[in-house]
Each structure stands twice: as C-alpha cells, then as structure tokens.
Short mmCIF file of C-alpha atoms and ligand atoms in Angstrom, two decimals:
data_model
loop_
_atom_site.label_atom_id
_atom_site.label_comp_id
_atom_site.label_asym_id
_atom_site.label_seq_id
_atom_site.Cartn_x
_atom_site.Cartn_y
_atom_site.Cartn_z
CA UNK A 28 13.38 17.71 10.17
CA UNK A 29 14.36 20.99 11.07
CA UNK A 30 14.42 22.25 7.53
CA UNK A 31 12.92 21.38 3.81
CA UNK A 32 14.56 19.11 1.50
CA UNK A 33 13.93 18.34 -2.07
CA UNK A 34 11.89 16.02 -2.90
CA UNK A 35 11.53 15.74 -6.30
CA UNK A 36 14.30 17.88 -8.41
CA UNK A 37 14.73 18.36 -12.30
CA UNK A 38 17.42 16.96 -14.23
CA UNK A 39 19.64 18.89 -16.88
CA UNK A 40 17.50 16.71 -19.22
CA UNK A 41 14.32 17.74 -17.76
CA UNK A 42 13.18 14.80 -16.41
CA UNK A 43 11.88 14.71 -12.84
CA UNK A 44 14.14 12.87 -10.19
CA UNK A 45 13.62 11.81 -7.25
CA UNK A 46 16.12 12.83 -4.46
CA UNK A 47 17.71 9.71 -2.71
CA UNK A 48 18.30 11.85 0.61
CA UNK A 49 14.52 12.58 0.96
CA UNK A 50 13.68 9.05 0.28
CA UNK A 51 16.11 8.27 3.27
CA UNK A 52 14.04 10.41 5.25
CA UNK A 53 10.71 9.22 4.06
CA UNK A 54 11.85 5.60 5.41
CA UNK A 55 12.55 6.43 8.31
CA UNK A 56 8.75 7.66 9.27
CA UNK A 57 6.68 4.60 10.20
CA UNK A 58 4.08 6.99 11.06
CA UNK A 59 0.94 7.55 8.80
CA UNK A 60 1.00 11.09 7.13
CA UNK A 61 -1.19 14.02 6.73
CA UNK A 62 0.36 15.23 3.00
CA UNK A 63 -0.62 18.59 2.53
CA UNK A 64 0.54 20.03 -1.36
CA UNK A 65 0.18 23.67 -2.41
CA UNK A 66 0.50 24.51 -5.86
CA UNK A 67 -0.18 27.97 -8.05
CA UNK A 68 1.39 30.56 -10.00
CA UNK A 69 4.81 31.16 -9.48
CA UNK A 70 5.69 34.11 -6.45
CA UNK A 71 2.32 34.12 -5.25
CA UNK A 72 3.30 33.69 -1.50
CA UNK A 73 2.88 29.37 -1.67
CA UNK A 74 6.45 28.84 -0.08
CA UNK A 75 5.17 31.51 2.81
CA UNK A 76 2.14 29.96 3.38
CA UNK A 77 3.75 26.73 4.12
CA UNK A 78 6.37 27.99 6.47
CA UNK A 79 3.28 29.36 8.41
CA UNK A 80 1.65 25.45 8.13
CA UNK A 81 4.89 24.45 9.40
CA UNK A 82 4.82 26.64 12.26
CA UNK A 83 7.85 28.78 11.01
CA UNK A 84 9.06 32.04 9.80
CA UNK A 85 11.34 31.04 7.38
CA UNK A 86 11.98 27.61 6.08
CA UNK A 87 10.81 26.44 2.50
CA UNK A 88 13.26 29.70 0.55
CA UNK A 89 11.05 32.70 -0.71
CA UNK A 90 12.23 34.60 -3.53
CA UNK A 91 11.72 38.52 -3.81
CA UNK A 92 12.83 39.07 -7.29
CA UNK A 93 10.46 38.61 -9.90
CA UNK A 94 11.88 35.32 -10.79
CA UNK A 95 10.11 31.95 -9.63
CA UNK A 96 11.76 30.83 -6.66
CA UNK A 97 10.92 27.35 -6.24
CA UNK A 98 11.86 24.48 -8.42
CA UNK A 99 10.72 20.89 -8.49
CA UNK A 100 9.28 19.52 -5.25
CA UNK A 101 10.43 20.95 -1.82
CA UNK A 102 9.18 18.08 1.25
CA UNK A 103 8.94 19.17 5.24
CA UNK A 104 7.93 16.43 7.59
CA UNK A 105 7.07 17.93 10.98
CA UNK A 106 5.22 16.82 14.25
CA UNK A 107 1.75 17.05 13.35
CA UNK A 108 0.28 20.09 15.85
CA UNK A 109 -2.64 18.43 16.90
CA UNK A 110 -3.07 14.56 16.18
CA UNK A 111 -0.54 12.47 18.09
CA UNK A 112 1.64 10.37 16.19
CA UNK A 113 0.87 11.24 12.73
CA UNK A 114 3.55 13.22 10.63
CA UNK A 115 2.43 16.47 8.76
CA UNK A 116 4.24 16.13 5.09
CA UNK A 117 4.00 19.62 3.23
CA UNK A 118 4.99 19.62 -0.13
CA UNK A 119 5.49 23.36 -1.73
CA UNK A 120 6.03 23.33 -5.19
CA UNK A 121 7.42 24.88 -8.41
CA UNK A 122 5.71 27.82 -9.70
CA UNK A 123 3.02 26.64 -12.57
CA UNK A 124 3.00 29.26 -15.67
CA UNK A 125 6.35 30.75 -15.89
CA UNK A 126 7.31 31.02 -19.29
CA UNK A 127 10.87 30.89 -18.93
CA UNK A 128 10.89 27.14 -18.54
CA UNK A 129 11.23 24.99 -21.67
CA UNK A 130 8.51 22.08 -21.52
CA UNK A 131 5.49 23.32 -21.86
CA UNK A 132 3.87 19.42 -19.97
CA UNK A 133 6.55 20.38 -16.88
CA UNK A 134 3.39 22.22 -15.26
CA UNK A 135 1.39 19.93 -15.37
CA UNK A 136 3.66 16.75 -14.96
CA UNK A 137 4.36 18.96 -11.07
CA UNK A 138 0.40 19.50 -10.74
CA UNK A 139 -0.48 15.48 -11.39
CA UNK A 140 2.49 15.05 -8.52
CA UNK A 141 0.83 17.05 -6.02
CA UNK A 142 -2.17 15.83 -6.73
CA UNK A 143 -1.07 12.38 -6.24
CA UNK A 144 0.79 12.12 -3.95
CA UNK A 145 -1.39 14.57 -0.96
CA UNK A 146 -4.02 14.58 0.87
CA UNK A 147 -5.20 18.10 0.61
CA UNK A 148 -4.01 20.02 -2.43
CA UNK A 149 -3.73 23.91 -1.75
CA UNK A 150 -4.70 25.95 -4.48
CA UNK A 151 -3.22 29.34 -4.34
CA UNK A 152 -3.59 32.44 -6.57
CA UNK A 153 -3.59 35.70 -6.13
CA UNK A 154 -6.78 38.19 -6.77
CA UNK A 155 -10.04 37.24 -7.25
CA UNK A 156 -11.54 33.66 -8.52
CA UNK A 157 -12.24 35.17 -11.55
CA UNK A 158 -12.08 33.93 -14.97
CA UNK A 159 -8.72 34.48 -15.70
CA UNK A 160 -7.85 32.66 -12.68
CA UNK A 161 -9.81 29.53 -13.50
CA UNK A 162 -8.95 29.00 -17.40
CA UNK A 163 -5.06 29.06 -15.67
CA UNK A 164 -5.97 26.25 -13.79
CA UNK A 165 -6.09 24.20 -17.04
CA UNK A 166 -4.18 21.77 -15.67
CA UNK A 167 -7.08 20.41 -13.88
CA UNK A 168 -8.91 19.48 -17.49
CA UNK A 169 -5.85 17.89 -18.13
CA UNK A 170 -5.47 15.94 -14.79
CA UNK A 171 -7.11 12.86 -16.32
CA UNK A 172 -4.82 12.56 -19.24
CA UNK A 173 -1.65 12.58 -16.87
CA UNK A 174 -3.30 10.09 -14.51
CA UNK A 175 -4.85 6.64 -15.28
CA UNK A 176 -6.39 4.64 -12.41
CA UNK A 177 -6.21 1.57 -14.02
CA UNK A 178 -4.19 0.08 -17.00
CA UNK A 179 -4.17 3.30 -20.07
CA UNK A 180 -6.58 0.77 -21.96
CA UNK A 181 -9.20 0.53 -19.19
CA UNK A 182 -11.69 2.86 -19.63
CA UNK A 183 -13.03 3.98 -16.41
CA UNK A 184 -15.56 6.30 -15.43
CA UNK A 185 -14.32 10.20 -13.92
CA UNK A 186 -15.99 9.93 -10.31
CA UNK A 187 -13.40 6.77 -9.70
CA UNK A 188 -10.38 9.24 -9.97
CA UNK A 189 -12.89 10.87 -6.83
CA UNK A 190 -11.98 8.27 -4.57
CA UNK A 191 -8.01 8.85 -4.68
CA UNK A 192 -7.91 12.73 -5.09
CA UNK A 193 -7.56 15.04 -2.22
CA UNK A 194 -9.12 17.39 -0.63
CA UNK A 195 -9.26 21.02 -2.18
CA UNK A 196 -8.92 24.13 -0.64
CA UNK A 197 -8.44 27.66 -2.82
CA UNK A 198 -6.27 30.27 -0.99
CA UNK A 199 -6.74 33.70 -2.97
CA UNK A 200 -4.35 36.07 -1.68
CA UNK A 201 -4.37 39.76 -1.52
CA UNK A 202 -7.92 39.95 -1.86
CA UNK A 203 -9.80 42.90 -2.06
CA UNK A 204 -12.98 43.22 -2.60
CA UNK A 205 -16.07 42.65 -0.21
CA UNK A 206 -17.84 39.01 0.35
CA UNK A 207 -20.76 40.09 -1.48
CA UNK A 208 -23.33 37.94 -3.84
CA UNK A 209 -26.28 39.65 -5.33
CA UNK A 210 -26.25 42.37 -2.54
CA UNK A 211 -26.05 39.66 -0.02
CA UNK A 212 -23.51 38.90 2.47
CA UNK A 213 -21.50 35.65 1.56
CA UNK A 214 -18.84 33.48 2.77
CA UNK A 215 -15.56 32.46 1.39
CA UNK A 216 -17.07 28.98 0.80
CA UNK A 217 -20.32 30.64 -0.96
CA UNK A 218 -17.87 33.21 -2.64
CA UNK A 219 -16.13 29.61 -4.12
CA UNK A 220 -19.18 27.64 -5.43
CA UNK A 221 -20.28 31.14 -6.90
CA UNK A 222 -16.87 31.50 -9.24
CA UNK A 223 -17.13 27.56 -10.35
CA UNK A 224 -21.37 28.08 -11.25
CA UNK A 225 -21.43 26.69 -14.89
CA UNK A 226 -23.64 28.48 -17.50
CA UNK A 227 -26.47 27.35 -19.52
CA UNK A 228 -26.05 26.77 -23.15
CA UNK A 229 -23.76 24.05 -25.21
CA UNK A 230 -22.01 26.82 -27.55
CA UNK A 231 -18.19 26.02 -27.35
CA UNK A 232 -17.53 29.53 -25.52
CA UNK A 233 -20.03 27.81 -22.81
CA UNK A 234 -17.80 24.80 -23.08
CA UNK A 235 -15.19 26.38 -22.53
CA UNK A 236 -16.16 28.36 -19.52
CA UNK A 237 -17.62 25.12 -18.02
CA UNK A 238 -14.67 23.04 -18.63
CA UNK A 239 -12.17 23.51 -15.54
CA UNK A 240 -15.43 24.43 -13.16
CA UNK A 241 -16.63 21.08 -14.13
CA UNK A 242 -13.35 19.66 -13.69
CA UNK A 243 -12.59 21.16 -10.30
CA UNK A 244 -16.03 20.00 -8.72
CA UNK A 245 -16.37 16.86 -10.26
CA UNK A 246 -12.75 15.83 -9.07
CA UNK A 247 -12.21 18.02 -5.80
CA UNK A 248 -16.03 17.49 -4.00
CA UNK A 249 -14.66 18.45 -0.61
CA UNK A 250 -13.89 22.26 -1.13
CA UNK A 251 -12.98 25.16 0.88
CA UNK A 252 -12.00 28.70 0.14
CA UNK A 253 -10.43 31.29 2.46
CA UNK A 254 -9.49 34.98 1.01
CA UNK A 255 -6.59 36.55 2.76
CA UNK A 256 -5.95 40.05 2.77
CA UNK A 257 -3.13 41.76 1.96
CA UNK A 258 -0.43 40.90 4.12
CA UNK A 259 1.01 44.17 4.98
CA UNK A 260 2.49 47.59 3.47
CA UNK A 261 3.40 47.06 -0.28
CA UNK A 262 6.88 48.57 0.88
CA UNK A 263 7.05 45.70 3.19
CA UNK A 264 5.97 42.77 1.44
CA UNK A 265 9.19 41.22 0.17
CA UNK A 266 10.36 41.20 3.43
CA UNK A 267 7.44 39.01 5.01
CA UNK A 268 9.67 36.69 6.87
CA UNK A 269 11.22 38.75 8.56
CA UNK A 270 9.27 41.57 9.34
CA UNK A 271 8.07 41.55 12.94
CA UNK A 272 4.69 40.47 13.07
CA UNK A 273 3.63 43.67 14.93
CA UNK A 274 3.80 44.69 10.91
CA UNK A 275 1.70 42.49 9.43
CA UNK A 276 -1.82 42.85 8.86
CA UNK A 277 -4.19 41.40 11.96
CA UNK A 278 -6.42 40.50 9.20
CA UNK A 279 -4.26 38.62 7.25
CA UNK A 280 -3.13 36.75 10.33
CA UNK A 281 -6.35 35.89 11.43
CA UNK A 282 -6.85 34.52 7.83
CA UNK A 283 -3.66 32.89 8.07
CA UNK A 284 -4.45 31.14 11.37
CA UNK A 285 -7.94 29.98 10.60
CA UNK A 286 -6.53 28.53 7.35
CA UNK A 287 -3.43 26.63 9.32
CA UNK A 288 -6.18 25.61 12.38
CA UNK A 289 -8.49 24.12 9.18
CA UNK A 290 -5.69 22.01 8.05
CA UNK A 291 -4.50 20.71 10.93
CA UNK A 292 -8.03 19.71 12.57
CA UNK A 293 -9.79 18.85 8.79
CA UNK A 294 -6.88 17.35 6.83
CA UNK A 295 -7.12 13.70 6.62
CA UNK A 296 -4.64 11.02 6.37
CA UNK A 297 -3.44 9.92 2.89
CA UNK A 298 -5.05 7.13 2.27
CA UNK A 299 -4.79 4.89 -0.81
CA UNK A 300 -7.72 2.63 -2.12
CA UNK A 301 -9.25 -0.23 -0.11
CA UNK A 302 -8.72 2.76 2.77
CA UNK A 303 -4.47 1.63 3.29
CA UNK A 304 -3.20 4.42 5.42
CA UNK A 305 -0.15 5.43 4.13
CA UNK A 306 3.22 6.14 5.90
CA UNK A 307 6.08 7.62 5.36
CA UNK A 308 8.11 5.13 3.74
CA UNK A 309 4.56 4.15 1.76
CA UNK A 310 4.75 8.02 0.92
CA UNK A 311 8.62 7.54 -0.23
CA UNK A 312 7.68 4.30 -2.39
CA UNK A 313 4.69 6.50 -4.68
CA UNK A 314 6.80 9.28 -5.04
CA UNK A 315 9.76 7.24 -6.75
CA UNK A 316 6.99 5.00 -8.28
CA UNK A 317 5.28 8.12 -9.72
CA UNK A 318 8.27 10.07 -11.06
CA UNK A 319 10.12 7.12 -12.60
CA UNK A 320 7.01 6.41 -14.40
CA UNK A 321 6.65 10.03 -16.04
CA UNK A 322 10.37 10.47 -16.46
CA UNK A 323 9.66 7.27 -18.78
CA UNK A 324 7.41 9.03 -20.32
CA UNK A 325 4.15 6.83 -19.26
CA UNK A 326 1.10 8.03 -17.50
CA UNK A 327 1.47 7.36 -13.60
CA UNK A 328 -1.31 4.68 -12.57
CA UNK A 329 -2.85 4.48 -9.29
CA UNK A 330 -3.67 0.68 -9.55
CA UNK A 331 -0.54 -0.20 -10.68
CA UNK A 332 1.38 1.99 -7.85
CA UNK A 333 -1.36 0.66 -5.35
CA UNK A 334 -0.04 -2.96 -6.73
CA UNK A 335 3.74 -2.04 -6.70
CA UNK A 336 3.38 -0.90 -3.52
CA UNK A 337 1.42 -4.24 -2.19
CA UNK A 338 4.38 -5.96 -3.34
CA UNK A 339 7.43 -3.99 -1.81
CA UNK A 340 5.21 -3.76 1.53
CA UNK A 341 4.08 -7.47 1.25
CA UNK A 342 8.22 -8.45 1.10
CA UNK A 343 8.82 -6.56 3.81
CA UNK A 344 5.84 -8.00 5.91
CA UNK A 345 7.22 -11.35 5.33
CA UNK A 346 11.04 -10.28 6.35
CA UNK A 347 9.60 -8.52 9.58
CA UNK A 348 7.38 -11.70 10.36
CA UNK A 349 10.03 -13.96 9.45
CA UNK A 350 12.70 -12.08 11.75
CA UNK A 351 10.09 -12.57 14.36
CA UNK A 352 9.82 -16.35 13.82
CA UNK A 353 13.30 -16.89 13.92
CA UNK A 354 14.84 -14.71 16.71
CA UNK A 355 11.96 -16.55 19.01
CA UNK A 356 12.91 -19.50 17.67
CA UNK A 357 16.94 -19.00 18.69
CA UNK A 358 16.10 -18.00 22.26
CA UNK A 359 14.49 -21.05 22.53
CA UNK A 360 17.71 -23.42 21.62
CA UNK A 361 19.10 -21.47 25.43
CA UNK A 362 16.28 -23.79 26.57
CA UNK A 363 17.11 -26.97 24.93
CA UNK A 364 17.39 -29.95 24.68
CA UNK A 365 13.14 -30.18 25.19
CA UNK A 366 10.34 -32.28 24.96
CA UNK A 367 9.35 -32.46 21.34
CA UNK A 368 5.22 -31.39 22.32
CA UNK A 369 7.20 -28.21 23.79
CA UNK A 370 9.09 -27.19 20.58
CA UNK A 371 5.99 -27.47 18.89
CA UNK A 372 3.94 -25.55 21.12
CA UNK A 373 6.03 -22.79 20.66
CA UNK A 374 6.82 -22.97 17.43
CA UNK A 375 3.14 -22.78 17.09
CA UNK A 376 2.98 -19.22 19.28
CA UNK A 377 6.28 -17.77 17.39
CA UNK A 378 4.39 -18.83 14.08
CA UNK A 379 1.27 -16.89 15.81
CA UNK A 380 3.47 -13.92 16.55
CA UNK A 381 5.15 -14.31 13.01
CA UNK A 382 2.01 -14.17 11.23
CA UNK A 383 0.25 -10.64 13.67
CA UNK A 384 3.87 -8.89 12.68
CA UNK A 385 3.14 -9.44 9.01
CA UNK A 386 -0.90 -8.62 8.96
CA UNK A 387 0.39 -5.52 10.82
CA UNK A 388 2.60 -4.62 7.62
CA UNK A 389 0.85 -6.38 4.94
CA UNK A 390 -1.38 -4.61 2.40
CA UNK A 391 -3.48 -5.86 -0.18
CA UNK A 392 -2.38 -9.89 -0.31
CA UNK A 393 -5.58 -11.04 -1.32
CA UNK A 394 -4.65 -14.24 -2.49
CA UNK A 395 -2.49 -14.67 0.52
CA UNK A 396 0.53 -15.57 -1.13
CA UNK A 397 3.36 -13.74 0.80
CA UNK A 398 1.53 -15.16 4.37
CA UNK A 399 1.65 -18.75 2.42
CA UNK A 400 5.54 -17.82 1.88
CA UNK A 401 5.88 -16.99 5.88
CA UNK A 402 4.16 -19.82 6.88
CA UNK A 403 6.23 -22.31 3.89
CA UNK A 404 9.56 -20.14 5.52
CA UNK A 405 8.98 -20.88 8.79
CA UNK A 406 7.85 -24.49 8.54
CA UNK A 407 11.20 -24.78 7.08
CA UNK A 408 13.29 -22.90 9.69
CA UNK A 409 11.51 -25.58 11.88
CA UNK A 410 12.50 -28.49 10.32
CA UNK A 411 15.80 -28.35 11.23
CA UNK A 412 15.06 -27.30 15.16
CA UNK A 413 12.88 -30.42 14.94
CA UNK A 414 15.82 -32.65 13.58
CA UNK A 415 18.18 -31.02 16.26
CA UNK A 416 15.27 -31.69 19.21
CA UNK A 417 14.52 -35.83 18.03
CA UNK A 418 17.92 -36.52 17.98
CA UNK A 419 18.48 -34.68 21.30
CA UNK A 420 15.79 -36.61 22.88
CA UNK A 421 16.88 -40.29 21.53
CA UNK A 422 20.71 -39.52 22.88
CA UNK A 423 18.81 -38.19 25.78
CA UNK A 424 16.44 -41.34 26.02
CA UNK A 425 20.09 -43.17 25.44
CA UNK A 426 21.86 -41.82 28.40
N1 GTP B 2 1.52 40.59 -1.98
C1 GTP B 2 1.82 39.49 -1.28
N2 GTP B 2 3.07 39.06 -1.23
C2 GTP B 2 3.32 37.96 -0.51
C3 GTP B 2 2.32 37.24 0.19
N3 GTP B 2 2.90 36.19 0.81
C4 GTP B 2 4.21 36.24 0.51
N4 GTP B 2 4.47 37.31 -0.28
C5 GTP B 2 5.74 37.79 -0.84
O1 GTP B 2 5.77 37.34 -2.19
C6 GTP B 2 7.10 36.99 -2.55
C7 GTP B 2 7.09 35.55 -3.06
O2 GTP B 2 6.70 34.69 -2.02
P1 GTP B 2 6.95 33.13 -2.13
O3 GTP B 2 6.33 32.52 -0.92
O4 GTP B 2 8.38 32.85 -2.43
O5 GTP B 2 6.07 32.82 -3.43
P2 GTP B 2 5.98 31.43 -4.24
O6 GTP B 2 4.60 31.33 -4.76
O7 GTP B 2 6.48 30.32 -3.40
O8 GTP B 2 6.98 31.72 -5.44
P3 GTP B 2 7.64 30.63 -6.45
O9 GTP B 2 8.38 29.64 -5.61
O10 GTP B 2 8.55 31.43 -7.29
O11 GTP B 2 6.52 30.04 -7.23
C8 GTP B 2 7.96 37.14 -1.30
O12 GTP B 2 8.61 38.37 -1.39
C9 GTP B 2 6.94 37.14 -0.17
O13 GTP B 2 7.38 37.94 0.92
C10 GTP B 2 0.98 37.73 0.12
O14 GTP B 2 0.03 37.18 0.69
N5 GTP B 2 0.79 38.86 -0.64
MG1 MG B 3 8.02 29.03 -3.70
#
C-alpha cells in the first residue's frame, strides 16, 4: 500500500462502518500482522507519529487548523522493517475528546476498536502524565463495559481481558520538564510507573485518583513510556511534514527513532487466544465482526469473534483442502485406466495432502468437525473415481 485507507468510517447515522475497499485489502495479506494502534486527544501529532512508523513524511493527512483532523479509523499495511514476512498494520485514529462530535460513547466505541483489534496500543498526549492527563483517559475504566470476553452474562474475572489486550506504550509529546524523581535521575519508564502510583486511603477522591491507574496497569502490564521533545520552532510546527529535517529538533528525532526502532524490534504479532496468529484477512474478519456488533448496539465479545472467526477460517480450510483433494485427484484420470490398489494409494496421499492444507488453515476445530467434513467430502469425490476405475478394469479384464 503506498498510502492509508479507511478502515473503519462513520455513517451519517453515526454508526461505525466498515470500509469494503480496506477489507479487500486485508484479504489479500496471508501474512501474520504486527497491528500497531495509536489513539489520544485530537491534534496531538498521532497521524505524524505514524507516518514516521511507516517510514514516511507524509501519508496518514495531518490537520493544522485547530479542528480534529482524523475521523474514524485510518489502516496502512507496509513491509514490516525488520521481521521478514510479517506485515506492519498501523491504525491512526480519530481524535478522542473533541466536543464538537455528537455521541458522547463515539470515544470510546473508537478506543475499545483500537484496543481490540492491535497489538500495541500507542497512547499519545501531549504534556506531562499528570493528572489531568490520566482522568482523560477514562475510557480505560470504561474498557470493560465495551468489551466482554465471554457471553455479557458470564462473569469473568479482569486479569482474563490481560491475555487479549496489547501492549502499551505512552508517547507524551512536547515534553518539558527534566526526568527527575525525588532529586534523582529517572527514566521515561520510571517517570511512567511514578504518574500511575495509587494512593493510600479508600475516600472516594482516592477512588477516584486510583481508578484509571488501576485500570491502565491491571489491563496494559507490558508498559513503556518515551517523552519527546518539542519537535521544532513553534513557528514551524504546523508545517512538520514538510519542513526539512535539518529543522527539526535532533532531540526529538532521536526520540522519534528510538520509539519507531522499539516498535519494530518489541511489537509482537497479534495474536488471539489459544496463541492463533492472526493475518491479514483474520485481521479483516474482527474488524467487520467488531464494528457490526457495536453498530448493533451489543458489546463486541472476544470469544464469540474468536468463535466466528474459527468458523469462517474452518470453511475455508476445508475449501482449500478440498481443492487440493480434487485437482490431485483429476491429474490422476491423465493416468487412467489403473490398477484399483493404485487409485487407492493415491487417493490415500491426496487425502494426506488434503488434510496438511487444512491443519495449515484451520483454527480452533476442536471437535474436528470441518476435518470430518473433508474427509466425508473427499471419500465422496472418490466414490465415483472408484466406480469409473472397476468398471475400467472389468472392460479391461474383458478385452
Ligand atoms: N507541538 C507539536 N506539534 C506537532 C507534533 N507532531 C505533529 N505536530 C503538529 O500538530 C498538528 C496536528 O498533527 P496531527 O498529526 O494531525 O495530529 P492528530 O493527533 O493526528 O490530530 P487529529 O487527527 O485531529 O486527532 C500538525 O500541524 C503537526 O504538524 C509535536 O510533537 N508537537
Ligand atoms: Mg490525526
């Protein structure tokens, strides 16, 4: 792809959509992906940050007016830099907080998304970690309201929703002051776990204050922080893609490619449950999965994704290993007529074949009906060839 599409768009009736053109693309990548989200406060430099991830200058748009920029989802699929055939997926999305926009759950219905559907989920704001910057991130408390991981009436305890969230890494921007704790030197890391401390006490300001920190480490374990300077003169800064780099900050790029080097060496592949690596097209299946369940106004489940998706993969797994079966099977009637122990010795290694093609696809058939199905399939493609190869032999015998 040599530029973003969108992913996921809003439609004049606010629901999210997914677009049918991205899907395409999606499809098309049998690869397994490295999804990397970033989400924040609207025109706080996330679209930027990605074009750098993606290599670029310019790509996902940029806004320099006031107004938030980017809407819905915006998807890039590039070459991963630095592990061999794996696709990077970045995902920059809307702004969260701008009050212009009518539904007050669209925030967070676009945070739950990136949070679903990556692998590491960029946190950007702009500052300092402080306070204010944490009680905005009150999507996070609402996370598990907006995601179930199994059926809405299964309770299920908060450290499972651990196992299928991503990675976390905070990117505060224009930040000023010096890495110092308690007159001691600290790192960005140390600077992190220092803003999401809790405090002692059970009073419901407490509570409050504890809330997201809780939240954030009890859902994002794997965290990382890095604190980028300001990127260059304030006259300059609304020009950042295309001001020659000779004008930009050495800090800032330093920050900028230790952050992009992280990502590409630490970021995992998106995995679901039971440790399924997911591809493209797997990628393309939870996002329409996921936004046709919210625009329907349910809560998006993992389990019940993770078993939708069993199913469409598990079909396709039995097409592919059926296809297999059959095109051996029709190079073999060049061959004919033959002895009957012959058709069934190869039937027996195209039925071999069939069966690797489909375990190669196949995902979560635990009760192995859909290999029962290729198997049933195949035996019956064979009947026929078996029909066609007795009565060859008898006129054969005849002659
Ligand atoms: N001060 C400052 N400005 C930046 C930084 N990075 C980008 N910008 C500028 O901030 C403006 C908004 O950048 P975007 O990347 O479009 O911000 P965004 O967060 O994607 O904005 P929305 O899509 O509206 O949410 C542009 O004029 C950028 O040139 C940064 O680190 N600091
Ligand atoms: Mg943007």
């Amino acid at each position: 792809m040599d530029k973003p599409v969108c992913l996921i768009d809003t439609e004049s009736d606010g629901k999210l959509c997914v677009q049918q053109s991205a899907l395409q693309i999606l499809q098309q990548i049998q690869q397994p992906v490295v999804v990397v989200a970033v989400v924040g406060l609207y025109r706080t430099g996330k679209s930027y940050l990605m074009n750098r991830l993606a290599g670029q200058q310019t790509g996902f748009a940029l806004g320099s007016t006031i107004e938030s920029k980017t809407k819905g989802i915006w998807m890039w699929c590039v070459d991963h830099p630095t592990k061999a055939g794996t696709t990077l997926v970045l995902l920059d999305t809307e702004g969260l907080g701008d009050v212009d926009k009518g539904d007050s759950k669209h925030d967070t219905k676009i945070f739950s998304l990136a949070v679903l559907l990556s692998s590491t989920l960029v946190l950007n704001s702009r500052g300092t970690i402080d306070n204010k910057a944490i009680e905005e991130l009150q999507y996070v408390t609402e996370l598990t309201e907006y995601i179930k991981i199994k059926s809405p009436d299964e309770v299920v305890d908060d450290s499972e929703f651990v196992k299928f969230f991503p990675s976390f890494i905070w990117a505060v921007r224009d930040f000023t002051l010096q890495l110092n704790i308690n007159g001691q030197d600290a790192t960005e890391d140390e600077y992190l776990e220092f803003a999401l401390k809790l405090k002692l006490g059970t009073s419901s300001q407490v509570n409050n204050y504890n809330l997201p920190r809780e939240c954030i480490r009890k859902y994002f374990p794997s965290r990382k922080c890095f604190t980028f300077p300001f990127p260059t003169h304030p006259d300059n800064v609304s020009y950042l893609e295309t001001l020659d780099p000779a004008e930009i900050s050495k800090q800032f790029l330093e920050v900028t490619d230790r952050f992009c080097q992280f990502i590409f060496d630490q970021s995992q592949v998106k995995n679901l449950k039971d440790g399924y690596t997911v591809t493209g097209r797997v990628l393309g299946h939870l996002a329409k999965t996921y936004v046709d369940t919210i625009s329907s106004g349910a809560v998006p489940c993992l389990e019940n994704a993770v078993i939708a998706m069993s199913m469409i993969e598990n079909e396709a797994a039995l097409q592919e290993g059926l296809e297999v079966y059959q095109s051996g099977m029709e190079k073999l009637k060049n061959s004919f007529p033959l002895e009957l122990n012959e058709i069934t010795s190869e039937h027996q290694c195209f039925t071999l074949m069939a069966t690797q093609t489909f375990m190669k696809r196949s995902f979560r058939d635990h009760d192995g009906k859909y290999l029962t199905s290729l198997e049933k399939e195949s035996m019956e493609d064979f009947m026929p060839e078996l029909v066609v190869t007795i009565s060859s032999a008898r006129t054969w015998r005849t002659l």
